[in-house]
Coordinates of C-alpha atoms in Angstrom, one line a residue:
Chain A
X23 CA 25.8 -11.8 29.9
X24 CA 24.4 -15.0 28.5
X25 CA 22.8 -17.7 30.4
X26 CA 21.4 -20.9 29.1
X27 CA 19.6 -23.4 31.5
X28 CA 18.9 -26.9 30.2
X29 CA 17.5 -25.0 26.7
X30 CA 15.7 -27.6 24.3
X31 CA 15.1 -26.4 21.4
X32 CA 12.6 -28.5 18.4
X33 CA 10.8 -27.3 15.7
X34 CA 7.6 -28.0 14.3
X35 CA 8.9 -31.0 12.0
X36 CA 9.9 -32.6 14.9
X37 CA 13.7 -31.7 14.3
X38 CA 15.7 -31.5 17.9
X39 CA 18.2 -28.8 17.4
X40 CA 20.0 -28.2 20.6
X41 CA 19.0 -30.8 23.5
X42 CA 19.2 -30.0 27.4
X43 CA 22.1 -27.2 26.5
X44 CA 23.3 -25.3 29.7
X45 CA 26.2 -22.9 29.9
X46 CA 27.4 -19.0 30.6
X47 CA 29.1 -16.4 29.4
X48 CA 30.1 -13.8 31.3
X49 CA 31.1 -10.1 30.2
X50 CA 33.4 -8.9 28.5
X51 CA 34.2 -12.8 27.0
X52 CA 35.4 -13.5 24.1
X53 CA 34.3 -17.2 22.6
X54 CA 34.3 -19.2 19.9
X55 CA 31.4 -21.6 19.4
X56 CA 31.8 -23.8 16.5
X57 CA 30.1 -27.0 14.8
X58 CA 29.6 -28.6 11.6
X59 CA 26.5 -27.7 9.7
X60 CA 22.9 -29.0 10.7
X61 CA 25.0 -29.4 14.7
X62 CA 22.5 -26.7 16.3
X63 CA 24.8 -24.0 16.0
X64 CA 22.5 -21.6 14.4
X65 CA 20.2 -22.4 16.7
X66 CA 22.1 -21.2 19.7
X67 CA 22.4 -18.1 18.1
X68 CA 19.0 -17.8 17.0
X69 CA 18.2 -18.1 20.5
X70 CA 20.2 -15.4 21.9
X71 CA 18.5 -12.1 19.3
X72 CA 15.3 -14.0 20.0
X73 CA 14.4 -14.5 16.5
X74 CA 13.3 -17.9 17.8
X75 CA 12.2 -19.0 21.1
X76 CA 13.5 -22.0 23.3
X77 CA 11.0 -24.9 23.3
X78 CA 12.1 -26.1 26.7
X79 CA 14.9 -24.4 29.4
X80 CA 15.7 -20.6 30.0
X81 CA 17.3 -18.1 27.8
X82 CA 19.0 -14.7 29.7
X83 CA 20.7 -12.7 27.8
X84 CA 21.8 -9.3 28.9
X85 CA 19.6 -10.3 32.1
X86 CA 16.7 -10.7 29.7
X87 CA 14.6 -13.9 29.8
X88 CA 14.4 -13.6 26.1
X89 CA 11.1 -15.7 25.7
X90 CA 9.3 -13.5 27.8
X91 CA 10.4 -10.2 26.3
X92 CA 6.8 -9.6 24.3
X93 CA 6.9 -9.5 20.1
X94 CA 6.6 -5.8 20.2
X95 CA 9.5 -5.4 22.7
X96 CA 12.0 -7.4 20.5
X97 CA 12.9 -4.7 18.2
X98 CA 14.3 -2.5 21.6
X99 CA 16.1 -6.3 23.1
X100 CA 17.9 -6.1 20.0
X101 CA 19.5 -2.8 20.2
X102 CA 21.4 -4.3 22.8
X103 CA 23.0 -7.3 20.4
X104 CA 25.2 -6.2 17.3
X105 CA 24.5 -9.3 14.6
X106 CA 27.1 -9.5 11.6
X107 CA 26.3 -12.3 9.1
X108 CA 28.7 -14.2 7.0
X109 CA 26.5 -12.6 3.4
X110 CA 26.8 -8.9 5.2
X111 CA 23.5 -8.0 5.2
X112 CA 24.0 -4.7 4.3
X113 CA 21.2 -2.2 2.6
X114 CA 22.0 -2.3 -0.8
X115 CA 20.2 1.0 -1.8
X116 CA 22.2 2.7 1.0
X117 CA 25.8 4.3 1.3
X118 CA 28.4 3.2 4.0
X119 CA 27.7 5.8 6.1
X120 CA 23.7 5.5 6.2
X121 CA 24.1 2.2 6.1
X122 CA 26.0 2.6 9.8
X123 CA 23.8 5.2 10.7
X124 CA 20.9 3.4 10.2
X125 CA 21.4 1.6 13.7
X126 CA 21.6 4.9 15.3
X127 CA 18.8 6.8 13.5
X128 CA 16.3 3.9 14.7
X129 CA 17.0 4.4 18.0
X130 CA 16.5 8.3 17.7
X131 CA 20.0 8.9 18.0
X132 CA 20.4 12.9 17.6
X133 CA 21.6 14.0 13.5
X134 CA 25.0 15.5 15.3
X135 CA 25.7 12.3 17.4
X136 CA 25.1 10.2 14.8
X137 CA 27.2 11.6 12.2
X138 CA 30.2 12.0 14.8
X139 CA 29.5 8.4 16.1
X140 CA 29.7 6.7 12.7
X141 CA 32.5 8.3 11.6
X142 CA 34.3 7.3 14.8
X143 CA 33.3 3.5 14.3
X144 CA 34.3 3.8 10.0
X145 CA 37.7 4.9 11.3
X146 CA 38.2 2.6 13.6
X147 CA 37.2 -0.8 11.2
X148 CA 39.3 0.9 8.8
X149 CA 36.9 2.4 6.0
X150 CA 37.1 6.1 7.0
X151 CA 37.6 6.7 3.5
X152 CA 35.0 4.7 2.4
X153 CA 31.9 6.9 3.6
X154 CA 30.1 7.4 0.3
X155 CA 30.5 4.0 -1.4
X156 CA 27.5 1.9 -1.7
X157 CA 27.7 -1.6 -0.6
X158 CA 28.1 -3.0 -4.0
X159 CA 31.6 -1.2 -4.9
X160 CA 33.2 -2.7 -2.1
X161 CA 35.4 -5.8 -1.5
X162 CA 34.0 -8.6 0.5
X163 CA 36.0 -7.8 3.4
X164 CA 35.1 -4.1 3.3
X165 CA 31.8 -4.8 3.0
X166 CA 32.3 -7.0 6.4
X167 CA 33.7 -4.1 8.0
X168 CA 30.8 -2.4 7.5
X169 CA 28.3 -4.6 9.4
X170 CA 30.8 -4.6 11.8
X171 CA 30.8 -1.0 11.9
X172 CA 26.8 -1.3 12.1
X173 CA 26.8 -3.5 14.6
X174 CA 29.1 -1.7 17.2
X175 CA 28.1 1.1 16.1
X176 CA 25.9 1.9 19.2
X177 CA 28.2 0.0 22.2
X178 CA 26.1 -3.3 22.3
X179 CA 26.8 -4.8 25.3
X180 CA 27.1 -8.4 23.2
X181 CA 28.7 -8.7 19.4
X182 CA 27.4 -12.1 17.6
X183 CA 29.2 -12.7 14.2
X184 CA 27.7 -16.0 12.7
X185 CA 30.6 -17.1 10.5
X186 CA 32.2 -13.9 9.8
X187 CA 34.8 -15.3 8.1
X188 CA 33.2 -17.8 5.7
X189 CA 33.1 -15.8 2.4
X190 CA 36.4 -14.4 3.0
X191 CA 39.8 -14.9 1.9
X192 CA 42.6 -16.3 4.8
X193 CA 44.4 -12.8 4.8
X194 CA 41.5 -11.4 5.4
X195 CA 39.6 -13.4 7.6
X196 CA 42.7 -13.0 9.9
X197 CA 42.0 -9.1 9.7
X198 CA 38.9 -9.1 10.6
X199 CA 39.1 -11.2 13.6
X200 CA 42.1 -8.8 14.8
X201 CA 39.1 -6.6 14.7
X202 CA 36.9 -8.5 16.8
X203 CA 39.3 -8.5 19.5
X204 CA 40.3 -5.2 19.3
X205 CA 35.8 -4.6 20.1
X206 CA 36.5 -6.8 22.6
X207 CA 39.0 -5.8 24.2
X208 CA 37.0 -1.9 24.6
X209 CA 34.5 -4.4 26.8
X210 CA 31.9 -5.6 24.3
X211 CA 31.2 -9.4 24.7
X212 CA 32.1 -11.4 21.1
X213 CA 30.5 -14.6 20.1
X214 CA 32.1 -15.9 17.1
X215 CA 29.9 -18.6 15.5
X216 CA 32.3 -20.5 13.1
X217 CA 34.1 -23.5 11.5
X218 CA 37.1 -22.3 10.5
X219 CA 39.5 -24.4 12.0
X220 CA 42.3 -21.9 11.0
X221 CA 41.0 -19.0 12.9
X222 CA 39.8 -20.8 16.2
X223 CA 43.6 -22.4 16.5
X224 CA 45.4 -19.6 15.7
X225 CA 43.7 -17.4 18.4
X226 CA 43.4 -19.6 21.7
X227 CA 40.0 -18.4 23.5
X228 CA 37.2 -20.0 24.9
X229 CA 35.8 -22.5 22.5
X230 CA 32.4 -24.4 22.8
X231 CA 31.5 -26.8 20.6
X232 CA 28.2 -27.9 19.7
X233 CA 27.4 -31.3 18.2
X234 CA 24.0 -32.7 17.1
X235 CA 22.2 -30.1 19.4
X236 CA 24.5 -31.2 22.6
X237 CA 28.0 -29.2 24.2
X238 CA 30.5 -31.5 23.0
X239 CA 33.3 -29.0 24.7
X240 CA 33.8 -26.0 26.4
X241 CA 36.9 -25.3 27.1
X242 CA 38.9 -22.2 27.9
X243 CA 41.9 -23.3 26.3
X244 CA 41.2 -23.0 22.5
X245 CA 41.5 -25.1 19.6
X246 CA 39.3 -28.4 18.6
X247 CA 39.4 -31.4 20.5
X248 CA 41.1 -30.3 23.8
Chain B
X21 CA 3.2 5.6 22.9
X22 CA 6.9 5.9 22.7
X23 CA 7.2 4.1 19.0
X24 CA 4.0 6.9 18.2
X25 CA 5.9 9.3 19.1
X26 CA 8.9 8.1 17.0
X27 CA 6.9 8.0 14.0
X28 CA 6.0 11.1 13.8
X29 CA 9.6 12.9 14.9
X30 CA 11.1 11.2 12.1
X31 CA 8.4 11.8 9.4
X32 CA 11.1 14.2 7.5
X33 CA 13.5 11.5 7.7
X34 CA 11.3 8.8 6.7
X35 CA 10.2 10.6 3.7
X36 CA 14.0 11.6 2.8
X37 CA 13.9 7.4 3.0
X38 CA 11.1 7.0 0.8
X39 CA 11.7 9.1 -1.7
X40 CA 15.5 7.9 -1.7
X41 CA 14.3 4.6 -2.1
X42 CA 12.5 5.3 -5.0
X43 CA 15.2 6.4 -7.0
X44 CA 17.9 4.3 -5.9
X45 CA 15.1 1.3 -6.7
X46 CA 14.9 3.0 -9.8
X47 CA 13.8 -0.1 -12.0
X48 CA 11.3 -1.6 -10.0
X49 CA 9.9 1.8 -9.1
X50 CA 9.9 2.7 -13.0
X51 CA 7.5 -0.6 -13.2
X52 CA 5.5 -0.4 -10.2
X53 CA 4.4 3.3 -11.4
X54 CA 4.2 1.8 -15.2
X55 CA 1.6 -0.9 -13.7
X56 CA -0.1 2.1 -11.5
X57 CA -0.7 4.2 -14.5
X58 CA -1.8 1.8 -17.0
X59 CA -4.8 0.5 -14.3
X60 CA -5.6 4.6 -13.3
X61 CA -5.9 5.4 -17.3
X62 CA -8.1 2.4 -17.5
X63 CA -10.1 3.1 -14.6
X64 CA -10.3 6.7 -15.8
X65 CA -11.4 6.5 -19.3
X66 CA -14.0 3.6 -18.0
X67 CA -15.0 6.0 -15.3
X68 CA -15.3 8.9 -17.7
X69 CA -17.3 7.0 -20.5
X70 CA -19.6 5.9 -17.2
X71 CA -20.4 9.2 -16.7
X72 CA -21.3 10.1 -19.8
X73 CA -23.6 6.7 -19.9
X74 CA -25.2 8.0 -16.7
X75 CA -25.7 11.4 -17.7
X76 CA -27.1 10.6 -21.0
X77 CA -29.5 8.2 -19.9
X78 CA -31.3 10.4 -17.4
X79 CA -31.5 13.1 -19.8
X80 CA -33.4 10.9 -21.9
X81 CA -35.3 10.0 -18.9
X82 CA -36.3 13.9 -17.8
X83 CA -37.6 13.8 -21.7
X84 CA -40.3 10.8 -21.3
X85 CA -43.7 12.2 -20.4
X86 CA -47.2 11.7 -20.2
X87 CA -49.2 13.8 -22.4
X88 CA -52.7 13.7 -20.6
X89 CA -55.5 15.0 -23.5
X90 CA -59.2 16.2 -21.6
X91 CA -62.4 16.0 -22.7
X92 CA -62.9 18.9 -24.9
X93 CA -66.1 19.6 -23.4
X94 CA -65.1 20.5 -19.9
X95 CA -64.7 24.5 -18.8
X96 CA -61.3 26.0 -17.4
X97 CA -62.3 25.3 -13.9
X98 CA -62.6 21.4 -14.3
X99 CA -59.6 21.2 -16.6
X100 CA -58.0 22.5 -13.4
X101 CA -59.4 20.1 -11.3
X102 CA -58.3 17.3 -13.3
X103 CA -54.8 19.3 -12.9
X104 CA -54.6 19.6 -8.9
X105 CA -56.2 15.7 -9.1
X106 CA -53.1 14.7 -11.2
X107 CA -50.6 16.5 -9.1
X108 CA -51.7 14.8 -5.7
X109 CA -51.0 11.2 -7.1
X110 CA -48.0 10.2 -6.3
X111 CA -44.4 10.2 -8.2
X112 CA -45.6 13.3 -9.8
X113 CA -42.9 16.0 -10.8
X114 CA -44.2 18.5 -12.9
X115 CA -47.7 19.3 -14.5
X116 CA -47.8 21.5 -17.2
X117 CA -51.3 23.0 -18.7
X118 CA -51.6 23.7 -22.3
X119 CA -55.0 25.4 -22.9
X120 CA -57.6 24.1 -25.9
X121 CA -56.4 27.3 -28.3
X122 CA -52.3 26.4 -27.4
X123 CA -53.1 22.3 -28.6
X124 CA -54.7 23.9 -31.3
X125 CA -51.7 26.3 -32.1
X126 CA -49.2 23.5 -31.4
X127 CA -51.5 21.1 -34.2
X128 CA -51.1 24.3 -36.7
X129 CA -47.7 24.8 -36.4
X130 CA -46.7 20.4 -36.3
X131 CA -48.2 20.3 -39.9
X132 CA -46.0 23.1 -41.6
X133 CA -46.7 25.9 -44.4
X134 CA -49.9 23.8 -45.1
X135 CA -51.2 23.7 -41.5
X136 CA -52.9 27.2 -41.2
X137 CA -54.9 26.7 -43.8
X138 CA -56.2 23.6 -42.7
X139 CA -56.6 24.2 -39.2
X140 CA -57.0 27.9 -39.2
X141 CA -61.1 27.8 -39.4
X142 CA -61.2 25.3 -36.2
X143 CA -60.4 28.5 -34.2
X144 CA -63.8 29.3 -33.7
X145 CA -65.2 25.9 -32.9
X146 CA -61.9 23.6 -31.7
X147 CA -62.7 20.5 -31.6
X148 CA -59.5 19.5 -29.8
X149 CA -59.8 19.6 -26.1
X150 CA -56.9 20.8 -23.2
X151 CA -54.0 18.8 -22.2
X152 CA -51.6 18.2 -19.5
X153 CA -48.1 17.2 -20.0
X154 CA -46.9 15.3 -16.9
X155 CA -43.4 14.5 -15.5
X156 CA -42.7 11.7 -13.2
X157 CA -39.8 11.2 -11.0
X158 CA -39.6 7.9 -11.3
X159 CA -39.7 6.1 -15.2
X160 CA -39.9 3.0 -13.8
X161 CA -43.5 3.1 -12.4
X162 CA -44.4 5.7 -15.9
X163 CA -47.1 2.7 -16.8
X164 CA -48.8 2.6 -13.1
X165 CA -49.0 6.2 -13.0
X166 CA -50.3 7.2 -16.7
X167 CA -52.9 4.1 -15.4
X168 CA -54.0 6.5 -12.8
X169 CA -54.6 9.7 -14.4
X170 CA -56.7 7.3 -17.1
X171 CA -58.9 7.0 -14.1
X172 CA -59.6 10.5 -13.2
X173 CA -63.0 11.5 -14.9
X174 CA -62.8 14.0 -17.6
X175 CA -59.7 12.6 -18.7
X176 CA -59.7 11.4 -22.4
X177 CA -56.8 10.1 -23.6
X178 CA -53.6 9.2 -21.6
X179 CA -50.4 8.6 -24.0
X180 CA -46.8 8.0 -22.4
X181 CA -45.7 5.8 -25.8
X182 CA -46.6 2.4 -24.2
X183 CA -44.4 -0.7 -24.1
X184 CA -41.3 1.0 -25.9
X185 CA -41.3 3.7 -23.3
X186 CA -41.4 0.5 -20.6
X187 CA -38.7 -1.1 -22.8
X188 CA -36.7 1.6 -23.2
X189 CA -36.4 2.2 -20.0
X190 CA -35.5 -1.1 -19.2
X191 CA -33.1 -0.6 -21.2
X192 CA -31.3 2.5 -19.8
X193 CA -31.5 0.6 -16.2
X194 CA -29.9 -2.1 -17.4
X195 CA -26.8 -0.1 -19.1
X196 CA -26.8 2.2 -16.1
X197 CA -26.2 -0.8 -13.8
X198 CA -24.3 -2.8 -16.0
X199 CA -22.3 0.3 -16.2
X200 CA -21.9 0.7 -12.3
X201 CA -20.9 -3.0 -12.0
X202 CA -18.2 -2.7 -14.5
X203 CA -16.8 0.2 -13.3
X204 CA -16.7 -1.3 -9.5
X205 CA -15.3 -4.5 -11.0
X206 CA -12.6 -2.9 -12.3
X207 CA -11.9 -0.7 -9.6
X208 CA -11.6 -3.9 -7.6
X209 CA -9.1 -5.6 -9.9
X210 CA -7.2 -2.0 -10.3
X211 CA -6.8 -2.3 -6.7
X212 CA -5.1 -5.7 -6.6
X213 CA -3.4 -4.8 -9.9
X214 CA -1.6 -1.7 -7.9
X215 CA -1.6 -3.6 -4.7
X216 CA 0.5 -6.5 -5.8
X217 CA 2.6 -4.7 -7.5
X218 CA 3.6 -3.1 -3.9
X219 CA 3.6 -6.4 -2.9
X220 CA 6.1 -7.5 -5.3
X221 CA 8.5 -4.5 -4.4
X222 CA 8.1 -5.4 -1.1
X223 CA 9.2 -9.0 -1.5
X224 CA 12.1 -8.3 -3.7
X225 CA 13.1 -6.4 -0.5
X226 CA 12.7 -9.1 2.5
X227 CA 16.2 -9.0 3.4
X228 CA 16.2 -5.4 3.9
X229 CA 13.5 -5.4 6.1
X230 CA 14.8 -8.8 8.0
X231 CA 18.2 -6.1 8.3
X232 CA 16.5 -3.7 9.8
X233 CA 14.8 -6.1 12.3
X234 CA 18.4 -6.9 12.8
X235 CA 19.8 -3.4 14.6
X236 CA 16.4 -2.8 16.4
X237 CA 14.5 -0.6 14.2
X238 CA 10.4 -0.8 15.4
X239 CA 8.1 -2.2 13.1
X240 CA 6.7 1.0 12.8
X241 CA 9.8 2.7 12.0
X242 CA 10.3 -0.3 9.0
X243 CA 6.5 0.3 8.0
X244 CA 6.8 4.1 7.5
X245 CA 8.6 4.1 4.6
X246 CA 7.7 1.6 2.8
X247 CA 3.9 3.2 3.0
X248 CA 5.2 6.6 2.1
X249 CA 6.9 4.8 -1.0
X250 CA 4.0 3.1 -1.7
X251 CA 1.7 6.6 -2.0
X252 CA 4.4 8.2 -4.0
X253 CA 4.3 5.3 -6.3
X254 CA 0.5 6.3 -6.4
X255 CA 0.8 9.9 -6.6
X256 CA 3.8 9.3 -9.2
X257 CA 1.3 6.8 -11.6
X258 CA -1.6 9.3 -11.7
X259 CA 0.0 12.2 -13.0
X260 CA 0.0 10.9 -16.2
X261 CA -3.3 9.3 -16.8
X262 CA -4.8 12.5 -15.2
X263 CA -3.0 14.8 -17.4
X264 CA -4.3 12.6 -20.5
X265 CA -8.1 12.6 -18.9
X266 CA -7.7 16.8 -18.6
X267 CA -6.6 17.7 -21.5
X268 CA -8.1 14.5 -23.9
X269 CA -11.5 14.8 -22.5
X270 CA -11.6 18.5 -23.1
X271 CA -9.6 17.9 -26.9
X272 CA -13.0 15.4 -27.5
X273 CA -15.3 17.6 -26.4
X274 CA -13.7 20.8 -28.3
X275 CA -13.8 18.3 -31.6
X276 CA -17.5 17.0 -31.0
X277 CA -18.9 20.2 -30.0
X278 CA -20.3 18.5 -26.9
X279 CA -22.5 16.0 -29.0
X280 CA -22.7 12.2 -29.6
X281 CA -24.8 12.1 -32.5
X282 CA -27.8 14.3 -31.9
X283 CA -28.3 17.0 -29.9
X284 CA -30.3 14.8 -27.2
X285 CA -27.2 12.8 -26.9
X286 CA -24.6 15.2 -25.1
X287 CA -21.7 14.9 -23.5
X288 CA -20.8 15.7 -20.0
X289 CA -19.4 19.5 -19.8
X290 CA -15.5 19.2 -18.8
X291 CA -14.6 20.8 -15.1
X292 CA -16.2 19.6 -12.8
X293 CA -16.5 15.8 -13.9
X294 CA -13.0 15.7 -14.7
X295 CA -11.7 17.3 -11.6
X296 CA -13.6 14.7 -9.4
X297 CA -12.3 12.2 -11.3
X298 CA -8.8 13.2 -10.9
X299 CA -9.5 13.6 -7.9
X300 CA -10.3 10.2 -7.4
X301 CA -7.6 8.8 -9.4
X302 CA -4.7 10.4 -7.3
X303 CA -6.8 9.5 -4.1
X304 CA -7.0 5.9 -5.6
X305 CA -3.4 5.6 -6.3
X306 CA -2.0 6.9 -2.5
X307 CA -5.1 5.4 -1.0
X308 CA -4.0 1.9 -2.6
X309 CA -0.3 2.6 -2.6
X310 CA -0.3 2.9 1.4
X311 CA -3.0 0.1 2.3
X312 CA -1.3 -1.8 -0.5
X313 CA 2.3 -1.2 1.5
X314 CA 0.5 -1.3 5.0
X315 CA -0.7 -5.2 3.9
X316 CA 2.4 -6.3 2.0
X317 CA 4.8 -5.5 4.8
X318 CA 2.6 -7.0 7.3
X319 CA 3.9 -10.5 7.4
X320 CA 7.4 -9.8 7.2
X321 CA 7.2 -7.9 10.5
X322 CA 5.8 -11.0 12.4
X323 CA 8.0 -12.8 14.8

């Protein structure tokens, strides 16, 4: 699903990000990767929906080399990625529902599909009832729900959440990473950027961590340090 | 080919978007079409008292002539020479013959009650000779060409009002184009007036467009709406200033009676003028709205 090969990445101030960084992830995975701030971990993700491209190494991703998928190809590479944010990211001016259906409707998704397929996903992140609300009348943890419910919404094969968790309260963050595995376990690869120690050690997976641009660990095992 | 394709499919839906967007936006779209109609009025009223300028001046133009008076001694025949000689110089546009009796006539009648007794006994010996008034069709060179018909023989007198004719002239140019200039300036700076307006909606909207980057949506399917938003923005900010221009122009002309001043000074007829000009003004506020959207959005949809 996601191959990196000795991936360098430094930007124009000179900054080195990530440094020689090889690893894999293979389907239907579901892995932590976490690191403190300024550690390259944005970078890494960055890397994989191609909103930057590596300066050295190779980048596959969904059997893509993702630096040679041409600028005007990007938009369709993505459709295969769902991206959830830690802020949401979700269109203010639109309702739950279009906001879901918005991934669907920009891929030409037929009017029928679309409104069965985004009721499907509302019910099964739990905002079923939810449909008509616009962002702002929602709690933080709804209103994560909903980019999940975007981002699944049209059976990526990969899910990256870059700190899912961080605006949220305990409780919550612990619901929605139930909800993470739960689109995990239906197949769909999860990448959980994060560095909430809580989360990572109370749900032993795979866990990379990256530290000042190199793998410090990968582990299969879970939890920091091991 | 398959984005084109896209595109147009979804045109209902895009404009569903657009004009969703616009109320939903309903503060920065109230003062994105505030900004759009305060530049169309201006542009409008400008472009209406431009017209008039224009107008006016060359209908004081068409009224400058040369009045060409003959040697009173010459027959019909030569008079007419002199007449078909005149016509075949150049920048020539109309040659009109007024017979020894008509100047005579016109000489009675230009000195009131009083005139026909005066005048009256010159009938049988009139000592005033034909004349020619002559229309050019270009002012400009008046001086060259009342220069030439001096030069024709039989020719006595050649009057086109001199250096105030020259100068007033000059003048009229230079409103005319002074006109012109303003009018283009300000159409310019209307432009990027309405323009960065658009661009400021657009960049109060980055992250939308960097979210719908996010699930895969094609530049072109971004772009779409934001243009059609743009034009109705446009469309939306001309209705007013066009309604004022329609109904104000034709309330000022109603009032005046069609006149500034005298007679010679009138005023453009309503109709046609005004319905180019709104014309123009809707066309000026879609036209700018989409280019303006088209430009904005551009550099947000670079990777």
């Amino acid at each position: 699903m996601i191959r990196l090969e000795n991936v360098s990445k430094t930007y124009n101030r000179g900054i080195r990000a990530l440094n020689n960084v090889s690893l894999t992830i293979d389907s239907g995975e579901f892995v932590y990767v976490i690191g403190t701030t300024g550690s390259g971990k944005s970078t890494f993700i960055k890397l994989l929906y191609r909103e930057i491209k590596p300066t050295t190494g190779i980048v596959e991703v969904v059997g893509l080399d993702v630096a040679k998928i041409p600028n005007r190809k990007v938009p369709y590479f993505r459709r295969n990625i769902g991206v959830v944010f830690q802020d949401f990211r979700l269109l203010p001016t639109k309702t739950v529902f279009e906001n879901v259906a918005y991934a669907l409707e920009v891929i030409d998704t037929p009017r029928h599909e679309i409104r069965k397929q985004v009721r499907q996903t509302l019910d099964l992140v739990g905002l079923g009832e939810k449909i008509n609300a616009f962002p702002h009348e929602l709690s933080g943890g709804q209103q994560q729900r909903v980019a999940i419910a975007r981002a699944i919404v049209n059976n990526p094969k990969l899910l990256i959440a870059d700190e899912p968790t961080g605006n949220l309260d305990p409780d919550t963050s612990v619901e929605i990473i139930e909800l993470l595995e739960k689109i995990n376990q239906s197949g769909t690869t999860v990448l959980v950027v994060t560095h909430d120690r809580e989360v990572v050690q109370s749900n032993k997976k795979r866990t990379i961590v990256i530290d000042n641009g190199y793998i410090d660990s990968d582990t299969s095992t879970g939890g920091y340090g091991i | 080919m398959r984005e084109l394709i896209s595109t147009f499919k979804n045109l209902p839906r895009h404009f569903k978007t657009a004009l969703q967007n616009l109320i939903r936006n309903n503060v920065m779209s109230f003062s994105s079409i505030f900004a759009v109609t305060i530049t169309l009025a201006m542009i409008g009223i400008v472009g209406l008292v431009a017209f008039n300028v224009q107008d006016i001046s060359s209908s004081i133009e068409d009224e400058i002539s040369i009045y060409v008076k003959l040697d009173r001694t010459i027959d019909d025949a030569q008079a007419e020479a002199v007449g078909t000689q005149i016509l075949a110089l150049d920048n020539i546009a109309n040659v009109e013959y007024s017979s020894k009796s008509a100047e005579l006539d016109r000489l009675i009648e230009s000195q009131g009650e009083a005139g026909a007794a005066l005048f009256e006994s010159y009938r049988e010996d009139n000592p005033l000779g034909a004349a020619y008034t002559v229309t050019v069709t270009n002012p400009d060179l008046i001086g060259q060409t009342a220069q030439k018909i001096t030069a024709i023989e039989d020719v006595n007198t050649v009057d086109y009002g001199g250096d105030s004719t020259t100068d007033l002239i000059k003048t009229l140019n230079t409103v005319r184009n002074g006109g012109t200039i303003f009018v283009v300036a300000l159409g310019v700076i209307a432009l990027f007036m309405i323009a960065n307006t658009v661009k400021i909606t657009i960049d109060t909207r980055k992250t939308e467009i960097s979210i719908m980057r996010m699930v895969g949506a094609s530049n072109w399917y971004i772009r779409i709406p934001f243009m059609l938003e743009g034009m109705l923005i446009g469309l939306v900010g001309a209705i007013l200033p066009c309604v004022m221009l329609f109904y104000g122009y034709d309330y000022i002309y109603k009032i005046t009676n069609g006149m500034v001043v005298t007679q010679m000074l009138s005023l453009v007829e309503p109709g046609a003028v005004i319905v180019q000009l709104v014309q123009a003004l809707v066309g000026l506020g879609a036209g700018v709205g989409i280019i303006g959207s088209f430009i904005s959005i551009r550099r947000y949809l670079k990777f």
